[in-house]
Short mmCIF file of C-alpha atoms in Angstrom, two decimals:
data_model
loop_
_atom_site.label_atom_id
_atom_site.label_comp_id
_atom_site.label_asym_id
_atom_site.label_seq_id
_atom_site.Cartn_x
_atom_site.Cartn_y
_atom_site.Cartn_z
CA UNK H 1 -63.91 13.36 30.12
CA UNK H 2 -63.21 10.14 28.64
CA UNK H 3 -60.01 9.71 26.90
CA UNK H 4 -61.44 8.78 23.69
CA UNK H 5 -63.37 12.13 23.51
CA UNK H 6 -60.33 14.08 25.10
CA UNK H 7 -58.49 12.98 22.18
CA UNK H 8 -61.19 13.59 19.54
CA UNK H 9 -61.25 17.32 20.98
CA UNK H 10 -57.57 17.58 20.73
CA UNK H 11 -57.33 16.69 16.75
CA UNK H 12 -60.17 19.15 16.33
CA UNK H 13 -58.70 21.65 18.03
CA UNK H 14 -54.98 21.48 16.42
CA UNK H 15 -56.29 19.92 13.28
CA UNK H 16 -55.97 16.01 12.05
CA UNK H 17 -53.12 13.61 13.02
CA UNK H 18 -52.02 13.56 9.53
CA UNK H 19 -51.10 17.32 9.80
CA UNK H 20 -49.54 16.98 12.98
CA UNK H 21 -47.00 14.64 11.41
CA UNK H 22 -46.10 16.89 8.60
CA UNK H 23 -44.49 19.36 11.11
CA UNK H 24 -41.24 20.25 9.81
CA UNK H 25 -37.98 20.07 12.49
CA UNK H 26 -36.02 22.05 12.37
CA UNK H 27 -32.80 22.17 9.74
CA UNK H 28 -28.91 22.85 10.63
CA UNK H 29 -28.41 26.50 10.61
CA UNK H 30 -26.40 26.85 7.41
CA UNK H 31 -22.56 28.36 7.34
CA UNK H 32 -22.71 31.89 6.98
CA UNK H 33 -20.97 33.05 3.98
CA UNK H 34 -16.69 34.54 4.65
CA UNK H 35 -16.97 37.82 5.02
CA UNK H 36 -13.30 39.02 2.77
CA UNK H 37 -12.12 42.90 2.29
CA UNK H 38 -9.47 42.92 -0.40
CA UNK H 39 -7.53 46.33 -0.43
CA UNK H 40 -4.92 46.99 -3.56
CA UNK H 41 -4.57 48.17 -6.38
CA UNK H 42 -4.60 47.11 -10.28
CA UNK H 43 -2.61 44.16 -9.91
CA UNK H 44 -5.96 42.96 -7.52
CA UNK H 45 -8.49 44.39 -10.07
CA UNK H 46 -6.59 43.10 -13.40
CA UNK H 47 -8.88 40.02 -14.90
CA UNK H 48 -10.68 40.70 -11.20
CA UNK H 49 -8.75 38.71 -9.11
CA UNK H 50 -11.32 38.83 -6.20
CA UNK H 51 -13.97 37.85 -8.07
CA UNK H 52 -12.61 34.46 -9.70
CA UNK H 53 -12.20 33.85 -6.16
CA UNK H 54 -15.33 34.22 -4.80
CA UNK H 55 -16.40 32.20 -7.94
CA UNK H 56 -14.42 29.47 -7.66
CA UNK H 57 -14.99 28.87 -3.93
CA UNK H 58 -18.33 28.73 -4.73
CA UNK H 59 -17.81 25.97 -7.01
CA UNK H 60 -16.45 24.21 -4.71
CA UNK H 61 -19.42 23.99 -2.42
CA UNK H 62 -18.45 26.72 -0.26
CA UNK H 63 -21.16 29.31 0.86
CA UNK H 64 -20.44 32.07 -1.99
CA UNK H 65 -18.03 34.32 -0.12
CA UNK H 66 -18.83 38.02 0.45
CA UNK H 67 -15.87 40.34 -1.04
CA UNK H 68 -15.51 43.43 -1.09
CA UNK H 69 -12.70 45.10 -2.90
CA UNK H 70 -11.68 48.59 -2.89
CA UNK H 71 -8.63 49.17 -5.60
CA UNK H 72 -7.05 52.27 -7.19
CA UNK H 73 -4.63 52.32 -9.75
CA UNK H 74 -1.24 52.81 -8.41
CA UNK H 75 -2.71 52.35 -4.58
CA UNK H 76 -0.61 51.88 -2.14
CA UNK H 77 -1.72 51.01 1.57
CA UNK H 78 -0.84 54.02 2.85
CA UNK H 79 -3.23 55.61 -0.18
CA UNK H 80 -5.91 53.44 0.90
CA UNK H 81 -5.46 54.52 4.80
CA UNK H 82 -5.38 58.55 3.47
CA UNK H 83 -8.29 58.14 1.20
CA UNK H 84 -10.85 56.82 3.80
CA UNK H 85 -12.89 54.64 2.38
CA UNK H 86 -10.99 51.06 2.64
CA UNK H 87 -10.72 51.76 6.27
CA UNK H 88 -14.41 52.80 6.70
CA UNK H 89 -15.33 49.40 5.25
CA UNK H 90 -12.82 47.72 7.30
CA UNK H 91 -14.64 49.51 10.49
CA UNK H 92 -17.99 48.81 9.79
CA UNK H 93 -18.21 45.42 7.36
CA UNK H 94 -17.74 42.80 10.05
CA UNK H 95 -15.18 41.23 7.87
CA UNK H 96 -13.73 37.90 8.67
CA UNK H 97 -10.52 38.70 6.67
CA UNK H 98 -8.79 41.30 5.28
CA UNK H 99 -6.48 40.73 2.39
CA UNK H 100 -3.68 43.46 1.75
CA UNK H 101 -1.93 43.77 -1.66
CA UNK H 102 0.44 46.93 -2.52
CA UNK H 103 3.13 47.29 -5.59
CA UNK H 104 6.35 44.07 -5.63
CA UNK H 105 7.76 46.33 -2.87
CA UNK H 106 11.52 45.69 -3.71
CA UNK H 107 13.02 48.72 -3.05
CA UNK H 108 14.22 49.72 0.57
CA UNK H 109 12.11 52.54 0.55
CA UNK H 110 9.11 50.88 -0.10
CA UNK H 111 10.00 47.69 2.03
CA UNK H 112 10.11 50.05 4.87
CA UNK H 113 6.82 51.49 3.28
CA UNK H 114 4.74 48.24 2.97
CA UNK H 115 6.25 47.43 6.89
CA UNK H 116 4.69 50.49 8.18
CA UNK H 117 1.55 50.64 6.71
CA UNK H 118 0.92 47.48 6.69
CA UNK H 119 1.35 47.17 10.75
CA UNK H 120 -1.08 50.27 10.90
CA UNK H 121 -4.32 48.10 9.19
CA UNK H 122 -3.61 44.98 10.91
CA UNK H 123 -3.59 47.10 14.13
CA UNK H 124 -6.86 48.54 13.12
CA UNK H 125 -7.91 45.20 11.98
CA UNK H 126 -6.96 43.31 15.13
CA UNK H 127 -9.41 46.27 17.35
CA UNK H 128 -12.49 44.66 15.59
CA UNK H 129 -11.16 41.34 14.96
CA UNK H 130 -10.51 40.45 11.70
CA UNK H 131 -7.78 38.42 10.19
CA UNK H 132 -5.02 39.98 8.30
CA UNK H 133 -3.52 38.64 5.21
CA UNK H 134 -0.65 39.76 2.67
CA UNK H 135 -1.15 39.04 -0.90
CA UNK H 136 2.47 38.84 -2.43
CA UNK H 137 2.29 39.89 -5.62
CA UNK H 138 5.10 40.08 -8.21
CA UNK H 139 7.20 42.63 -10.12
CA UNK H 140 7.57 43.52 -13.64
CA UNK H 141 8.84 41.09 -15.85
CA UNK H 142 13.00 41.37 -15.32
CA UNK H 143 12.66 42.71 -11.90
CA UNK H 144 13.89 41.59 -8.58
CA UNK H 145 11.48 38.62 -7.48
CA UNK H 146 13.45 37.41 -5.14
CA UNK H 147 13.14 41.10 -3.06
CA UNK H 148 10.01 41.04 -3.41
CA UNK H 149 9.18 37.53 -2.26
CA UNK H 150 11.45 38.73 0.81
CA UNK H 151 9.36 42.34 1.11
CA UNK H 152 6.05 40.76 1.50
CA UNK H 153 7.45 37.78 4.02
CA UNK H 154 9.52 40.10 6.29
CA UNK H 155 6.23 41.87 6.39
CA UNK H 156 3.60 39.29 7.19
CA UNK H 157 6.11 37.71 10.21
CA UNK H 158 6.65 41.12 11.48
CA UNK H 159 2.55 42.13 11.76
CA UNK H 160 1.63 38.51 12.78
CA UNK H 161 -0.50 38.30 9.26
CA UNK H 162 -1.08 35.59 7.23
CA UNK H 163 1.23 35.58 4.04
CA UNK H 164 -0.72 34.27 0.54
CA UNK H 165 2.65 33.16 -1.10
CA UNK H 166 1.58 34.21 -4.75
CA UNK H 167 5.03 35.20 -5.85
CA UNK H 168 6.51 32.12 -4.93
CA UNK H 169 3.77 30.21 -6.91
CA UNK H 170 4.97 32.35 -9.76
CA UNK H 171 8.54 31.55 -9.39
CA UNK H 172 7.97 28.12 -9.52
CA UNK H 173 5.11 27.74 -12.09
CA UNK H 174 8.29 29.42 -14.41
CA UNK H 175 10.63 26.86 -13.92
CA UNK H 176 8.46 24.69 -15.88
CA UNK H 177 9.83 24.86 -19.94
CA UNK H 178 8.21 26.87 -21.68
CA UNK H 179 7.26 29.53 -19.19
CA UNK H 180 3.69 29.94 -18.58
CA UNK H 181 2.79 33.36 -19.70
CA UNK H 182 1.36 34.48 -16.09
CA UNK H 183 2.11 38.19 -17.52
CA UNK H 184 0.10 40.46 -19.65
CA UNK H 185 0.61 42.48 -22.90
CA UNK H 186 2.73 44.93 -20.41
CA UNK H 187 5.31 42.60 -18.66
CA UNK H 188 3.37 43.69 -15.41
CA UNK H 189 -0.18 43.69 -15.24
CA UNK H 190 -1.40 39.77 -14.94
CA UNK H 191 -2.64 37.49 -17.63
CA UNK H 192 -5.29 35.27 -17.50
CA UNK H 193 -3.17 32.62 -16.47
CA UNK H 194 -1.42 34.38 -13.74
CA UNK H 195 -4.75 35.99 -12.39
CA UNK H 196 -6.06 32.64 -12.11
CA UNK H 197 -2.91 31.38 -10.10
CA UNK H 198 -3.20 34.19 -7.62
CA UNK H 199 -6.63 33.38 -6.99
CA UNK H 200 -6.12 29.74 -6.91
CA UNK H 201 -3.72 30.46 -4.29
CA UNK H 202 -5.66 33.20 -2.47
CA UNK H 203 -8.59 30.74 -2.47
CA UNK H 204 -6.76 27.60 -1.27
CA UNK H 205 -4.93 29.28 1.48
CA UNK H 206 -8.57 31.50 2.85
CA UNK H 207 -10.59 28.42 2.81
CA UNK H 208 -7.67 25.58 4.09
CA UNK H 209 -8.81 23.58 1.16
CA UNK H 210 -6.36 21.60 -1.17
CA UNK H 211 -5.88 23.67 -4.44
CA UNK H 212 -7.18 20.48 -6.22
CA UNK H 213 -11.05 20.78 -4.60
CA UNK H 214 -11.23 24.28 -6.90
CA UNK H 215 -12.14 24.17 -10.78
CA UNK H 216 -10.20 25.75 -13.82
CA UNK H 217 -12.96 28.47 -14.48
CA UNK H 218 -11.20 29.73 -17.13
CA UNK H 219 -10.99 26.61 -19.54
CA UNK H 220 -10.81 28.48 -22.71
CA UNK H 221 -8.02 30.31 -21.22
CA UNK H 222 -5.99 27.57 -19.54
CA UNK H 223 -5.55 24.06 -21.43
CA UNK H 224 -5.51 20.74 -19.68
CA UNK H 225 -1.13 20.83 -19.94
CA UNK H 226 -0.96 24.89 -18.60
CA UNK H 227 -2.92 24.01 -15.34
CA UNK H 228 -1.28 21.04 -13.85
CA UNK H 229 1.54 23.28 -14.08
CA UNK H 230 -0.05 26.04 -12.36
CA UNK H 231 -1.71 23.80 -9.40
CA UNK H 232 1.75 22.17 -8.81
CA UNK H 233 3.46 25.77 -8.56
CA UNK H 234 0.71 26.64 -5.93
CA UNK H 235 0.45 23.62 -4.14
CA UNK H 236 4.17 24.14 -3.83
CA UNK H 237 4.16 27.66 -2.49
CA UNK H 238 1.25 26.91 0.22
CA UNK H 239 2.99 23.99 1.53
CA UNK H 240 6.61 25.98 1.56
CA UNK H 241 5.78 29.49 2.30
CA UNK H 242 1.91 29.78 2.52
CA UNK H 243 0.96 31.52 6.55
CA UNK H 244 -2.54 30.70 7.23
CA UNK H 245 -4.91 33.55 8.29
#
């Protein structure tokens, strides 16, 4: 067969040239989306700490993150292991993280508590491999910070976890004058202001990203003034304190 004709069979076989040429290649396989399992307690759910996180790291051009949170008032880790249903998510979720908050631990007793029961979940964690992380939360207003700071470190060297220095962003963002007002109306429970700095640092230290790439998405909340404050406090805590996951 000539070629001219072998050709002219081709085109009408597989259609015309022009169509050939409109063939899409293939694109780059997008990032999947981080895979997070947040287990606490009201101080995690108050002004819903897990999802201004997800929120904000999608602003920030990240795929949106996939959180799931499971948090009980007055939850403690060992609660969560005894009720079930943190650990069955943990099991089966194919998390990529998971992110472990209790009360400011600054007692012995529950130093000893948040040691133990912490070790048990990033034991559990490690048989499926996920990432462990400590979210260092704060006490009530007047109580001992510095324990606490010291409760949540102790326990993130000892288990090999990653240690989200929130406390120590606190401590700093209040030696600015005046003191931001990071709690609520019950000296405990976070404000707007101080849920926003736990999740700027949460977010920050999850996706190794400069606090400064993620956006104040609480502007009516936080003035111009209140959040350079805030971003140098966590800045400051990641770059002093912060153990990546």
């Amino acid at each position: 067969m000539p070629i001219r004709t072998a050709l002219l069979a081709l085109l009408l076989l597989h259609g015309s040239a022009t169509t050939i040429d409109r063939v899409a290649l293939p694109s780059p396989q997008a990032e999947p989306a981080r895979r997070i399992l947040m287990i606490g307690n009201s101080l995690t759910y108050t002004w819903n700490v897990p999802e201004l996180v997800a929120e904000m790291a999608a602003r920030a051009g990240e795929p949106r993150p996939v959180i799931r949170a499971v948090a009980y008032a007055n939850f403690g880790l060992e609660d969560h292991w005894n009720g079930g249903e943190a650990l069955e998510l943990l099991r089966t979720g194919r998390f990529d993280v998971m992110v472990m908050q209790q009360g400011p631990s600054t007692m012995a007793a529950s130093q000893a508590n948040l040691l133990e029961w912490s070790r048990r979940w990033v034991d559990e964690a490690r048989k499926i491999g996920t990432r462990s992380a400590l979210y260092a939360v704060w006490p009530p207003k007047g109580g001992d910070l510095d324990a606490g700071i010291a409760s949540y470190l102790n326990a993130a060297v000892a288990t090999g976890s990653a240690l989200l220095p929130v406390s120590h962003a606190w401590r700093l963002a209040w030696q600015d004058t005046p003191r931001p007002p990071l709690y609520g109306p019950d000296d405990f429970h976070p404000g707007p202001d101080g849920a926003w700095l736990a999740a700027l640092v949460i977010v920050a230290m999850l996706f190794d990203r400069p606090v400064a790439d993620f956006a104040n998405i609480l502007p009516e909340r936080i003035g111009a003034d209140l959040e350079v404050v805030l971003r140098s406090a966590a800045t400051e805590a990641i770059l002093t304190h912060g153990r990546a996951p």
